[in-house]
PDB file of C-alpha atoms in Angstrom:
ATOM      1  CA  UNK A   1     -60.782  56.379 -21.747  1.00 62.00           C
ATOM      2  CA  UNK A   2     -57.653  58.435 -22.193  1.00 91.00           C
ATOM      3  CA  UNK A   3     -54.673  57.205 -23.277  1.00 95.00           C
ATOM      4  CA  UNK A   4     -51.259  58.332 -22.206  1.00 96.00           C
ATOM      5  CA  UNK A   5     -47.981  56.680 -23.584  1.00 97.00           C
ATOM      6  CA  UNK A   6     -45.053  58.129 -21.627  1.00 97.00           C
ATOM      7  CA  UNK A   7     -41.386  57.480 -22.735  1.00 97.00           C
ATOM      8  CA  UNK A   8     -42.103  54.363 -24.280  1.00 97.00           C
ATOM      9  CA  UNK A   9     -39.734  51.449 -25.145  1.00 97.00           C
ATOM     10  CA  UNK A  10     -39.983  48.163 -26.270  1.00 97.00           C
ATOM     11  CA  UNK A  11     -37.121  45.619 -27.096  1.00 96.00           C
ATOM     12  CA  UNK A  12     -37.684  42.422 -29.025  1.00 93.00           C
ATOM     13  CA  UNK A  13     -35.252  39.480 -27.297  1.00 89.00           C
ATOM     14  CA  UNK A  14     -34.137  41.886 -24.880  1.00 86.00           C
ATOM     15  CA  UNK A  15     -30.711  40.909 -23.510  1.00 81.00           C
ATOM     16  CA  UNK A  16     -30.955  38.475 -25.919  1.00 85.00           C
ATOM     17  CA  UNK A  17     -28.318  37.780 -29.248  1.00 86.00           C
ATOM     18  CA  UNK A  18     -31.189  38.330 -31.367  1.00 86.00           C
ATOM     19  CA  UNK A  19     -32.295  41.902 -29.658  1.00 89.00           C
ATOM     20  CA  UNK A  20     -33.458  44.672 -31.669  1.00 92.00           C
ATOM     21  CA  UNK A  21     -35.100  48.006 -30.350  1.00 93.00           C
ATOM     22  CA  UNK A  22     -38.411  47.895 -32.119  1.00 95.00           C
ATOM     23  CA  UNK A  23     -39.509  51.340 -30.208  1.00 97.00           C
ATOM     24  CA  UNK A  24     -37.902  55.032 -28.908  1.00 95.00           C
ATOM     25  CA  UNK A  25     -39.488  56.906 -26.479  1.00 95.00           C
ATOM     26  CA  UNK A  26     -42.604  57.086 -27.442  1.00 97.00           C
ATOM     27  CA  UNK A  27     -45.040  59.598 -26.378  1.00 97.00           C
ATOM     28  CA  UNK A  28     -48.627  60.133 -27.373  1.00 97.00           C
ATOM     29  CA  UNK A  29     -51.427  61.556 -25.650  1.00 97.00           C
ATOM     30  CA  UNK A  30     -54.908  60.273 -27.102  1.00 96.00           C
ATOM     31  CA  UNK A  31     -58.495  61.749 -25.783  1.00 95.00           C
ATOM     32  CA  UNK A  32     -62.278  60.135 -26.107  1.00 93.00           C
ATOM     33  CA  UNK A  33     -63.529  59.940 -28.608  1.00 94.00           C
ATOM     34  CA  UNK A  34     -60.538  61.349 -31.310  1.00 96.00           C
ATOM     35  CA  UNK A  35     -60.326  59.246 -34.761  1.00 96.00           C
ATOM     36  CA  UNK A  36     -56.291  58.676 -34.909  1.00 97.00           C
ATOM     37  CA  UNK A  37     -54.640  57.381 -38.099  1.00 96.00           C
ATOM     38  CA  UNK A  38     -50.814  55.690 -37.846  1.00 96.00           C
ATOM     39  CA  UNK A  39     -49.122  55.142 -40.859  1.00 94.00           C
ATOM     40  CA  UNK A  40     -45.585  54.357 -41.931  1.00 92.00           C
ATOM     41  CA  UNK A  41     -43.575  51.927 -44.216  1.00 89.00           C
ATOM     42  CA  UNK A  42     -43.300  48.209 -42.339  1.00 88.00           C
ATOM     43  CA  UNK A  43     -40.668  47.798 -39.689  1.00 89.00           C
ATOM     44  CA  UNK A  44     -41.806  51.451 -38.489  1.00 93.00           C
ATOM     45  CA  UNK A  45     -43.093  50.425 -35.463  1.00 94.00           C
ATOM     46  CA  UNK A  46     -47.095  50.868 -35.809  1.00 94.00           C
ATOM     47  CA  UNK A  47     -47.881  47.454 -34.841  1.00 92.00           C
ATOM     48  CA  UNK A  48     -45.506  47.043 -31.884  1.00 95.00           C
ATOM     49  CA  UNK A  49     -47.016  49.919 -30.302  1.00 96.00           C
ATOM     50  CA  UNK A  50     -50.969  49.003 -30.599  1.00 95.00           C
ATOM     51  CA  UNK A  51     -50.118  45.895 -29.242  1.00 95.00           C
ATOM     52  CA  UNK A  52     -48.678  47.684 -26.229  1.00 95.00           C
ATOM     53  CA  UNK A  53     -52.696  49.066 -25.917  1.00 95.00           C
ATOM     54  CA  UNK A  54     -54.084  46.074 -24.391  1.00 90.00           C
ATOM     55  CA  UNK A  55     -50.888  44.658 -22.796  1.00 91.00           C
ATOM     56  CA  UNK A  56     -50.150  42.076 -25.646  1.00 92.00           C
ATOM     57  CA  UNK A  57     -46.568  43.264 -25.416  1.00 94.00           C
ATOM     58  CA  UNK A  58     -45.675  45.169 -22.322  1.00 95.00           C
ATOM     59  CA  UNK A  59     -42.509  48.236 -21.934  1.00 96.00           C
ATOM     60  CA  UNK A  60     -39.476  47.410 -22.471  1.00 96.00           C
ATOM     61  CA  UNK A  61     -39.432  51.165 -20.714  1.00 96.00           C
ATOM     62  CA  UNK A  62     -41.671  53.924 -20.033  1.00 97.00           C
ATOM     63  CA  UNK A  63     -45.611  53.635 -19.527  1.00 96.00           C
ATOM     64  CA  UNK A  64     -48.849  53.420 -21.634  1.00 96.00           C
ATOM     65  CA  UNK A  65     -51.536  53.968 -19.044  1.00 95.00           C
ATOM     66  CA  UNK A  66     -55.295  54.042 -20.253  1.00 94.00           C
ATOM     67  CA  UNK A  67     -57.822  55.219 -18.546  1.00 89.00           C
ATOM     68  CA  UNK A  68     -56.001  55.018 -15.448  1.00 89.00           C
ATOM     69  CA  UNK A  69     -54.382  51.388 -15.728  1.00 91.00           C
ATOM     70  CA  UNK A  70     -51.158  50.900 -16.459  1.00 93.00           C
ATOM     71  CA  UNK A  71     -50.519  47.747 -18.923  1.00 92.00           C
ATOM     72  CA  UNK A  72     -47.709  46.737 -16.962  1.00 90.00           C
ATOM     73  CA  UNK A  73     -49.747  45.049 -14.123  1.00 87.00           C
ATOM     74  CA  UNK A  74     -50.718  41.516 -14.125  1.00 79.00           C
ATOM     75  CA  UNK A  75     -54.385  41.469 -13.999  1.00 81.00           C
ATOM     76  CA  UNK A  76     -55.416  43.005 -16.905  1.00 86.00           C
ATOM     77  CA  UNK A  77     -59.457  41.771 -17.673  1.00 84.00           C
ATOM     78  CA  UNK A  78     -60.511  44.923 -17.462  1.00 84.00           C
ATOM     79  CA  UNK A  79     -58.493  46.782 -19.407  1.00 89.00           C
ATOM     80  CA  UNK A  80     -59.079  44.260 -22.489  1.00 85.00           C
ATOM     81  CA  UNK A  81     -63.172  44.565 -22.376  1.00 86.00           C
ATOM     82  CA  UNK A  82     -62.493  47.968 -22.961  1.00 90.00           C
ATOM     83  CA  UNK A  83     -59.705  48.139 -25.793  1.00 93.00           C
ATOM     84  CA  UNK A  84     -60.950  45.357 -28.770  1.00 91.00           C
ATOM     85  CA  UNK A  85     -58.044  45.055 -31.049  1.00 91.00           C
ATOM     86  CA  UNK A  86     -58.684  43.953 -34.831  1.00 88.00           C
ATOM     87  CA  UNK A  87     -55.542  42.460 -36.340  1.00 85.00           C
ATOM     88  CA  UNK A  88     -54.642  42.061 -40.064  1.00 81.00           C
ATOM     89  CA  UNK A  89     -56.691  39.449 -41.869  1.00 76.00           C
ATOM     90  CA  UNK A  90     -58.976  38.467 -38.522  1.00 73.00           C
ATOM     91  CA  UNK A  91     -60.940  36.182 -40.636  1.00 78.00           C
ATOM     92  CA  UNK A  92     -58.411  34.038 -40.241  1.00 79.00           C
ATOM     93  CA  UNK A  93     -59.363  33.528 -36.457  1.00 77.00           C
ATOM     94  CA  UNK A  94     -62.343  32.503 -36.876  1.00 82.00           C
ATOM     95  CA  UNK A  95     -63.263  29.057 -35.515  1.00 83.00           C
ATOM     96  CA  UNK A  96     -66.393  28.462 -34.384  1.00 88.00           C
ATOM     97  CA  UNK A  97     -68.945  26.396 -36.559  1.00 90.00           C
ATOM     98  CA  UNK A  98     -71.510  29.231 -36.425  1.00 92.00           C
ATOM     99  CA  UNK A  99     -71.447  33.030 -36.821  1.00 91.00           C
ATOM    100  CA  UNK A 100     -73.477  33.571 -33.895  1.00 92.00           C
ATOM    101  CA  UNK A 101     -70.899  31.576 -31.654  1.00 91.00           C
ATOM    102  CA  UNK A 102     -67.708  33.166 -33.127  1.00 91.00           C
ATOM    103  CA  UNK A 103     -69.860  36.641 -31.952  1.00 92.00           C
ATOM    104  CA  UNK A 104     -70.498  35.579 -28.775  1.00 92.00           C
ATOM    105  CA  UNK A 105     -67.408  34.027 -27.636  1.00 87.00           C
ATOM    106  CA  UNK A 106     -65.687  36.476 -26.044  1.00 84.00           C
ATOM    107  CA  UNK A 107     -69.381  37.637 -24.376  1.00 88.00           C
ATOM    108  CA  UNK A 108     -69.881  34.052 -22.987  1.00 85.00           C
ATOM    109  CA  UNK A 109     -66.759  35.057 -20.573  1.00 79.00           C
ATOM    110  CA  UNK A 110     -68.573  38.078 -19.182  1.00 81.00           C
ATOM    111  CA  UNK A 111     -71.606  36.093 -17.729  1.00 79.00           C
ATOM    112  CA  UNK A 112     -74.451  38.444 -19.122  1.00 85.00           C
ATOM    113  CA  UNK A 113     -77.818  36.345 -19.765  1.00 89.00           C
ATOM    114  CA  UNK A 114     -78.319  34.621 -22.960  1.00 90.00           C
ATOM    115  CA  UNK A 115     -80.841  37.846 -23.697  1.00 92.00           C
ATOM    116  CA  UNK A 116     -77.826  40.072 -23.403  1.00 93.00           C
ATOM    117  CA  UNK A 117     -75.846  38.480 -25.425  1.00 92.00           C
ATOM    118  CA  UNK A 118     -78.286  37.884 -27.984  1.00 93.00           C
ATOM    119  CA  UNK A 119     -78.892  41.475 -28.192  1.00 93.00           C
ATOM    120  CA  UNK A 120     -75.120  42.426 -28.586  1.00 92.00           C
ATOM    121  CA  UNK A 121     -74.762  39.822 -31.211  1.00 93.00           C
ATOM    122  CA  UNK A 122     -77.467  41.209 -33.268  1.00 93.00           C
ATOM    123  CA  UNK A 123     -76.618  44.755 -32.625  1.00 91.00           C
ATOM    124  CA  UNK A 124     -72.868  43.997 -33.562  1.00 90.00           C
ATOM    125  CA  UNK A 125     -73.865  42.115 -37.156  1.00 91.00           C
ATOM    126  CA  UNK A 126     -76.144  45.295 -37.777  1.00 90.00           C
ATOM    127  CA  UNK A 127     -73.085  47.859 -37.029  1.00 86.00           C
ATOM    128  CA  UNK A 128     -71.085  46.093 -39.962  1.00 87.00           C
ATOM    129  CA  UNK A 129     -74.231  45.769 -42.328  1.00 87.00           C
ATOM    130  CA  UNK A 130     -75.002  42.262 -41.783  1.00 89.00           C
ATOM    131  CA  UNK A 131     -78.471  40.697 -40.708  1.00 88.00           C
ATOM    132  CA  UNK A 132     -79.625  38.046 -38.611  1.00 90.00           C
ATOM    133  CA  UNK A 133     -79.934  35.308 -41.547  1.00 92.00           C
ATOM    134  CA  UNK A 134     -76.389  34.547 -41.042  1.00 92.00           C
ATOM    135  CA  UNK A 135     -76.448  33.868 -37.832  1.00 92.00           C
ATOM    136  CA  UNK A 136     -76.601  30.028 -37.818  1.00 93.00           C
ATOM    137  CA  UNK A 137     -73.996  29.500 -40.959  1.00 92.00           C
ATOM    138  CA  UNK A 138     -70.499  28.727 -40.913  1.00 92.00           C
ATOM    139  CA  UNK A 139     -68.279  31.625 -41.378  1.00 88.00           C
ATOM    140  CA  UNK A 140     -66.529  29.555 -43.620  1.00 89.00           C
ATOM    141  CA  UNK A 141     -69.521  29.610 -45.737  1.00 89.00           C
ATOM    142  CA  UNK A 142     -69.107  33.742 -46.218  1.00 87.00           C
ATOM    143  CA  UNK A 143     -67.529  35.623 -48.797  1.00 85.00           C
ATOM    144  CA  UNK A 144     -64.214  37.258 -47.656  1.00 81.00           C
ATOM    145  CA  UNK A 145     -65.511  40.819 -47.437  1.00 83.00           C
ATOM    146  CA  UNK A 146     -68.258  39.092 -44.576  1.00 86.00           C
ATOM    147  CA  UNK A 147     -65.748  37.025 -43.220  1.00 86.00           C
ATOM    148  CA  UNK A 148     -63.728  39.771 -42.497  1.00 86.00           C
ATOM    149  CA  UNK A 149     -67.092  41.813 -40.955  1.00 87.00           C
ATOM    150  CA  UNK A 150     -67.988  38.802 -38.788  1.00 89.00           C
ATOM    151  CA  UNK A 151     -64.707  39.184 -37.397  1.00 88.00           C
ATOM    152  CA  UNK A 152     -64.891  42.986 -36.370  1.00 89.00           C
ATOM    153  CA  UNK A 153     -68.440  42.136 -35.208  1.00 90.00           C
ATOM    154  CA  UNK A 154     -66.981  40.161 -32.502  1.00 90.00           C
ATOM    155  CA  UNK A 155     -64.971  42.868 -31.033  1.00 89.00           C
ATOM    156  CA  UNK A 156     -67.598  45.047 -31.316  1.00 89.00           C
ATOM    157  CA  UNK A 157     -69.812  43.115 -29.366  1.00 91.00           C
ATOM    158  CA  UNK A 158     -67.647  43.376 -26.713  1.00 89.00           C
ATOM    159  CA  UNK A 159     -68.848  47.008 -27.083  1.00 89.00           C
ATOM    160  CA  UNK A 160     -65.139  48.487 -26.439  1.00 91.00           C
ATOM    161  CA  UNK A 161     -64.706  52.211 -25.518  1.00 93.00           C
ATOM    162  CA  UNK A 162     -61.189  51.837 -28.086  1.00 94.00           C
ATOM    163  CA  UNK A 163     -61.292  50.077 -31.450  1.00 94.00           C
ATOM    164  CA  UNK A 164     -58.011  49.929 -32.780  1.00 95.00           C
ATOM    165  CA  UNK A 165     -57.930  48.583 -36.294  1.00 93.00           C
ATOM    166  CA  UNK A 166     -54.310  46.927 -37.682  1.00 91.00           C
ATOM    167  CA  UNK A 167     -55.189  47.025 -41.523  1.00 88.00           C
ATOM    168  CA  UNK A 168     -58.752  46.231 -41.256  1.00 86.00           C
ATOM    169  CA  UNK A 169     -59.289  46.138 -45.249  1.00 83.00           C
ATOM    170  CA  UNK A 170     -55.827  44.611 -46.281  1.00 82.00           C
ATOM    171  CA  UNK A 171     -56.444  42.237 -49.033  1.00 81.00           C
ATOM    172  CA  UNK A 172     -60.214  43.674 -50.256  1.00 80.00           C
ATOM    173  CA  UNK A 173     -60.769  45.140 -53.402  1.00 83.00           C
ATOM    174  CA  UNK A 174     -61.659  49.164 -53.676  1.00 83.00           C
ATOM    175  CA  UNK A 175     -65.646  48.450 -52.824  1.00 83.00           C
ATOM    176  CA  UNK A 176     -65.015  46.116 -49.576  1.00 81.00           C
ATOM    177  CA  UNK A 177     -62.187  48.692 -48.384  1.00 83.00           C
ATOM    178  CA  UNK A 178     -65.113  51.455 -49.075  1.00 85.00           C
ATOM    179  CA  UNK A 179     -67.906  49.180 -47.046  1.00 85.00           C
ATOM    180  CA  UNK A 180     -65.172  48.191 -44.140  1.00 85.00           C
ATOM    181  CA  UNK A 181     -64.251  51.729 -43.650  1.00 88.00           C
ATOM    182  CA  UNK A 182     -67.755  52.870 -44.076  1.00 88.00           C
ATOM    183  CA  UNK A 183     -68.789  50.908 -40.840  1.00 87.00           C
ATOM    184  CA  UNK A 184     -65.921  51.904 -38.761  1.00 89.00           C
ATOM    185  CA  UNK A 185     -67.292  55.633 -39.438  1.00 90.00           C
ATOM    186  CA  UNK A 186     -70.551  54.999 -38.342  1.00 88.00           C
ATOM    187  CA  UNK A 187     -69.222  53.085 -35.374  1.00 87.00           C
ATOM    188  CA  UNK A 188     -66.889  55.842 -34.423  1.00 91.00           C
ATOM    189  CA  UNK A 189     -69.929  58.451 -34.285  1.00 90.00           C
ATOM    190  CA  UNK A 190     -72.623  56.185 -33.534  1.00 87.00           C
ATOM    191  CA  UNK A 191     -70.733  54.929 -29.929  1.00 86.00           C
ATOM    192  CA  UNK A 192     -68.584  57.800 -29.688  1.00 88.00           C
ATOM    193  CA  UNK A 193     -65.609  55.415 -29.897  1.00 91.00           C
ATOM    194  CA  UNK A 194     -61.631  56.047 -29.849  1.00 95.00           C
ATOM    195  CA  UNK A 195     -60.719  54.606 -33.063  1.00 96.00           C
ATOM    196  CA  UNK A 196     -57.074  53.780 -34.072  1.00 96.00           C
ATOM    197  CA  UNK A 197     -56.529  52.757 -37.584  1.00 95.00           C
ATOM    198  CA  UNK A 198     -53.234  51.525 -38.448  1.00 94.00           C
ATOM    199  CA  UNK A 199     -52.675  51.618 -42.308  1.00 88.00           C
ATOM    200  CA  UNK A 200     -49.698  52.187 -45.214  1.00 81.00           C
ATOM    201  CA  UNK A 201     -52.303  53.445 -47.272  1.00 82.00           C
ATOM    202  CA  UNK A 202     -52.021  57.449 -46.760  1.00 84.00           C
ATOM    203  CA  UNK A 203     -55.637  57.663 -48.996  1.00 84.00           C
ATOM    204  CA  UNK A 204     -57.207  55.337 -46.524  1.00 86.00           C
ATOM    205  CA  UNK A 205     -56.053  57.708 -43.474  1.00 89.00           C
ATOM    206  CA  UNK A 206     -56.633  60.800 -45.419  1.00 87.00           C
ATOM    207  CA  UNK A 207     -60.734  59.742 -45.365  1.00 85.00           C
ATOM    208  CA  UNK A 208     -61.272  59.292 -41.861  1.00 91.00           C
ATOM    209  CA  UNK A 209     -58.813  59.965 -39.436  1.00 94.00           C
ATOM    210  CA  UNK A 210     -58.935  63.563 -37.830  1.00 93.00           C
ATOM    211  CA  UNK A 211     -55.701  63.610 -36.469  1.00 96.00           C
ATOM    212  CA  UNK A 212     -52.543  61.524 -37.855  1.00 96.00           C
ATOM    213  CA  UNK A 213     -49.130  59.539 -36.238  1.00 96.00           C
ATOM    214  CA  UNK A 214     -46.445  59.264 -38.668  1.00 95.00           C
ATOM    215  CA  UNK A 215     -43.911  56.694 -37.255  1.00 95.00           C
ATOM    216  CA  UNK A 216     -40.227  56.458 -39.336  1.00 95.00           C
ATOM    217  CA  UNK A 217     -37.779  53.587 -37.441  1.00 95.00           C
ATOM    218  CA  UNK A 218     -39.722  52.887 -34.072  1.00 95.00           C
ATOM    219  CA  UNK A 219     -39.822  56.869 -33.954  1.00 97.00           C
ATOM    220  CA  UNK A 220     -43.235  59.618 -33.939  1.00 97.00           C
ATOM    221  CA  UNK A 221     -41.874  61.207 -36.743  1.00 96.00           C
ATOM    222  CA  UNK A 222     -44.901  63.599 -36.731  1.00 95.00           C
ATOM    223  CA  UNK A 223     -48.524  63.825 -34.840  1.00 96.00           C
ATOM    224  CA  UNK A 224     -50.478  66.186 -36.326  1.00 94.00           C
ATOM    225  CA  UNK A 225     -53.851  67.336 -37.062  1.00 93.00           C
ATOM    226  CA  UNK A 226     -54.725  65.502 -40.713  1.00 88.00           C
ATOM    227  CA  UNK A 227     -54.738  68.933 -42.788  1.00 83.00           C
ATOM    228  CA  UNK A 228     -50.955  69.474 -41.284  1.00 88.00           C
ATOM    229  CA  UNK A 229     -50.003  66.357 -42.202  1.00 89.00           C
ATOM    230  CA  UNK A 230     -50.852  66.286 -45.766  1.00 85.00           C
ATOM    231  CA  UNK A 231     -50.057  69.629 -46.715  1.00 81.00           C
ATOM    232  CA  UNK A 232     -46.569  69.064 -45.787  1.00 83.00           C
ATOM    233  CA  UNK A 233     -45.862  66.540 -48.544  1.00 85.00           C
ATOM    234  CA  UNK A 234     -41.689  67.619 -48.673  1.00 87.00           C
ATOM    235  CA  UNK A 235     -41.982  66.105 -44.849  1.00 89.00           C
ATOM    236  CA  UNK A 236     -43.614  62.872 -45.466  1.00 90.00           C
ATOM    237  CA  UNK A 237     -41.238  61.952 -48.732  1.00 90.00           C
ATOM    238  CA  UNK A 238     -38.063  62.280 -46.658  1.00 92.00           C
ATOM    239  CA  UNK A 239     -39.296  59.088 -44.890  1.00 91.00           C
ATOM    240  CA  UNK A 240     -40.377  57.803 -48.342  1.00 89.00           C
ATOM    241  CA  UNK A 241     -43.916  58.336 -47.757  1.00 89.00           C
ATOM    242  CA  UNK A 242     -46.516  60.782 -49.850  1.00 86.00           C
ATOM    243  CA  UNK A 243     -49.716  63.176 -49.158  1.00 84.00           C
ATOM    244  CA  UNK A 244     -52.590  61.707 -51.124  1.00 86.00           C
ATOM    245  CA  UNK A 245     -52.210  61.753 -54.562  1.00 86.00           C
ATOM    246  CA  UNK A 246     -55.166  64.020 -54.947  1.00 87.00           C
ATOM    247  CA  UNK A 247     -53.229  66.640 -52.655  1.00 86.00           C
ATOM    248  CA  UNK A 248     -50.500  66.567 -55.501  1.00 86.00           C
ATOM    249  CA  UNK A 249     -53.017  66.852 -58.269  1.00 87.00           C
ATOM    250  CA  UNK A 250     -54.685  70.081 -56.720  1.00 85.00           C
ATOM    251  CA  UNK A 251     -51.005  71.258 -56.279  1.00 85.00           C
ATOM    252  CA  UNK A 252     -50.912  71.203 -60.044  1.00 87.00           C
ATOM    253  CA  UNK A 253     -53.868  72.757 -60.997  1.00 87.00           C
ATOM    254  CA  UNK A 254     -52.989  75.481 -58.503  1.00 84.00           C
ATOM    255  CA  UNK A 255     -50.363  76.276 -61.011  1.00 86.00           C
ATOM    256  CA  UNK A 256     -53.814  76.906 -63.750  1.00 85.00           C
ATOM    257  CA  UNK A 257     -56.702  78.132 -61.571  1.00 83.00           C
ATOM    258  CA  UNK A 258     -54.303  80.153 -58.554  1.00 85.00           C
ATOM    259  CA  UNK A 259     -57.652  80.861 -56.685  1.00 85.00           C
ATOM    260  CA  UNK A 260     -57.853  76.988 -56.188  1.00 87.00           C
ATOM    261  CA  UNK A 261     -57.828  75.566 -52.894  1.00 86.00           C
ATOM    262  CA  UNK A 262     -54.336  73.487 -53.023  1.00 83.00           C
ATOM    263  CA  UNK A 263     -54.757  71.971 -49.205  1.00 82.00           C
ATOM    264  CA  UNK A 264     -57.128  69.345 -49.959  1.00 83.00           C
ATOM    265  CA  UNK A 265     -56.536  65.530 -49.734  1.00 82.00           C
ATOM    266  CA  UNK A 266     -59.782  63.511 -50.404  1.00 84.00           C
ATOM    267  CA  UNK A 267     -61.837  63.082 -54.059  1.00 85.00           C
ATOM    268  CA  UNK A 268     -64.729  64.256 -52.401  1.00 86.00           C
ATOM    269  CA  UNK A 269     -63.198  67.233 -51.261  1.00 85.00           C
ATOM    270  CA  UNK A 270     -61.442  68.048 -54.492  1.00 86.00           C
ATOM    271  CA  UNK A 271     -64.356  67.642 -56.410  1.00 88.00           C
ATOM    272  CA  UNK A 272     -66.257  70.227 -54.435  1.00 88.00           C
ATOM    273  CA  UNK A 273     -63.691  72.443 -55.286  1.00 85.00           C
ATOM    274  CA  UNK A 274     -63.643  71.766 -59.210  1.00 86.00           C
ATOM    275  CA  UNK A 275     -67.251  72.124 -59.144  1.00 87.00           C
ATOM    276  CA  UNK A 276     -67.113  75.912 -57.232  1.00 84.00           C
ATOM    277  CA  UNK A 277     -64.729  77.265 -59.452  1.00 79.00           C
ATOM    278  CA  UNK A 278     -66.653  75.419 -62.678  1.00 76.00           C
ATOM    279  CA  UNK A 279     -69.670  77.289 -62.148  1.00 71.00           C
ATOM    280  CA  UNK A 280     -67.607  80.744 -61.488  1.00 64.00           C
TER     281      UNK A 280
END
């Protein structure tokens, strides 16, 4: 499901006293199956514009057509079984009295059999590492870090062709970030998914996402392969954002070892490099 963003705009309170131009001609080209990272401070823009990918908001200007269907029609059923959007702390819609029925809600709506659906639930607890013994508890019952993967599990059932992710790990400590974004990996190349993961956190982007949007004041400031991105650090700080600070460590040491690798911006990565030129 391609998506193509032509010359978008979007106005909050258009015409109105309170108006403010939240977006400026905005245009992105995304492909199956890519893993895209947006990042930017907040009041950038990166919300307004994934909720323009299932026609939550709609152009003030310009297009976003995906996969053919342009968000600015009326019937729009379709488009939103294919594009699940997770929002900032989605725990916080939960509200059934059992996991299994927070799941399946949005399935119920699609009138597969009760085998179906029981097949998607299961299969949608397993992508996020959860079993089936939870699926008669109240979510309220669940730590926050399974809260918060009950909550994803219930788009994914919906078994989406785009997962777009608004913060997905916001409020976690390091080893429920590390399990969140360890599932949306798996998910990406298990199902072959376009994932969009919206995030201030430059590290978090830096792990998984293959190609990177930088917005600056409702503006692409860059879109860029990830390498480009981070190795451009002078770029990013302009806007008052930074490359991983691993990339600026290995920027250092360049300055000791000068046959080190400098263009690296994960801990994984760097410490492959440390260990080659340890054992020269």
């Amino acid at each position: 499901m391609p998506i193509n963003i032509e010359g978008l705009k979007f106005t909050y309170s258009n015409g109105g006293p309170f108006e403010k131009n939240a977006l400026h001609d905005i245009n992105i080209d995304i492909q199956d199956g890519e893993f895209i990272g947006i990042i930017g401070h907040t009041g950038s823009g990166k919300s307004t514009l994934i909720q323009h990918l299932n026609g939550i908001l709609k152009p003030t200007a310009g297009r976003v057509i995906i996969n053919g269907i342009d968000t600015k029609q009326k019937d729009l059923k379709e488009l939103r079984r294919q594009v699940g959007i997770v929002f900032q702390y989605p725990e916080h819609q939960l509200f059934e009295d059992t996991v299994k029925k927070d799941i399946s809600f949005g399935l119920l709506k699609q009138g597969l059999s009760d085998e179906e659906i029981q097949q998607r639930v299961i299969s949608a607890l397993h992508s996020v590492g959860l079993d089936e013994s939870i699926l008669e508890k109240s979510p309220f019952e669940l730590s926050g870090g399974q809260k918060r993967r009950v909550a994803i599990a219930g788009v994914v059932a919906m078994m989406p062709k785009i997962l777009v992710l608004d913060e997905p790990t916001a409020g976690l400590d390091p080893s429920g970030r590390d399990e969140i974004f360890g599932y949306i990996k798996e998910l990406h190349r298990d199902f072959n998914m376009t994932v969009i993961l919206v995030s201030h956190s430059m590290e978090d982007i830096a792990k998984l996402a293959d190609r990177v949007i930088v917005m600056n004041e409702g503006t692409v400031y860059m879109d860029k392969p990830s390498g480009e991105v981070y190795t451009q650090p002078d770029q990013l700080e302009k806007i008052g954002l930074s490359a991983p600070q691993i990339t600026y460590l290995m920027k250092r040491l360049k300055t000791i070892l000068p046959d080190i690798d400098e263009n690296i911006f994960t801990v994984e990565a760097a410490v492959k490099e440390l260990q080659k030129h340890l054992k020269q």
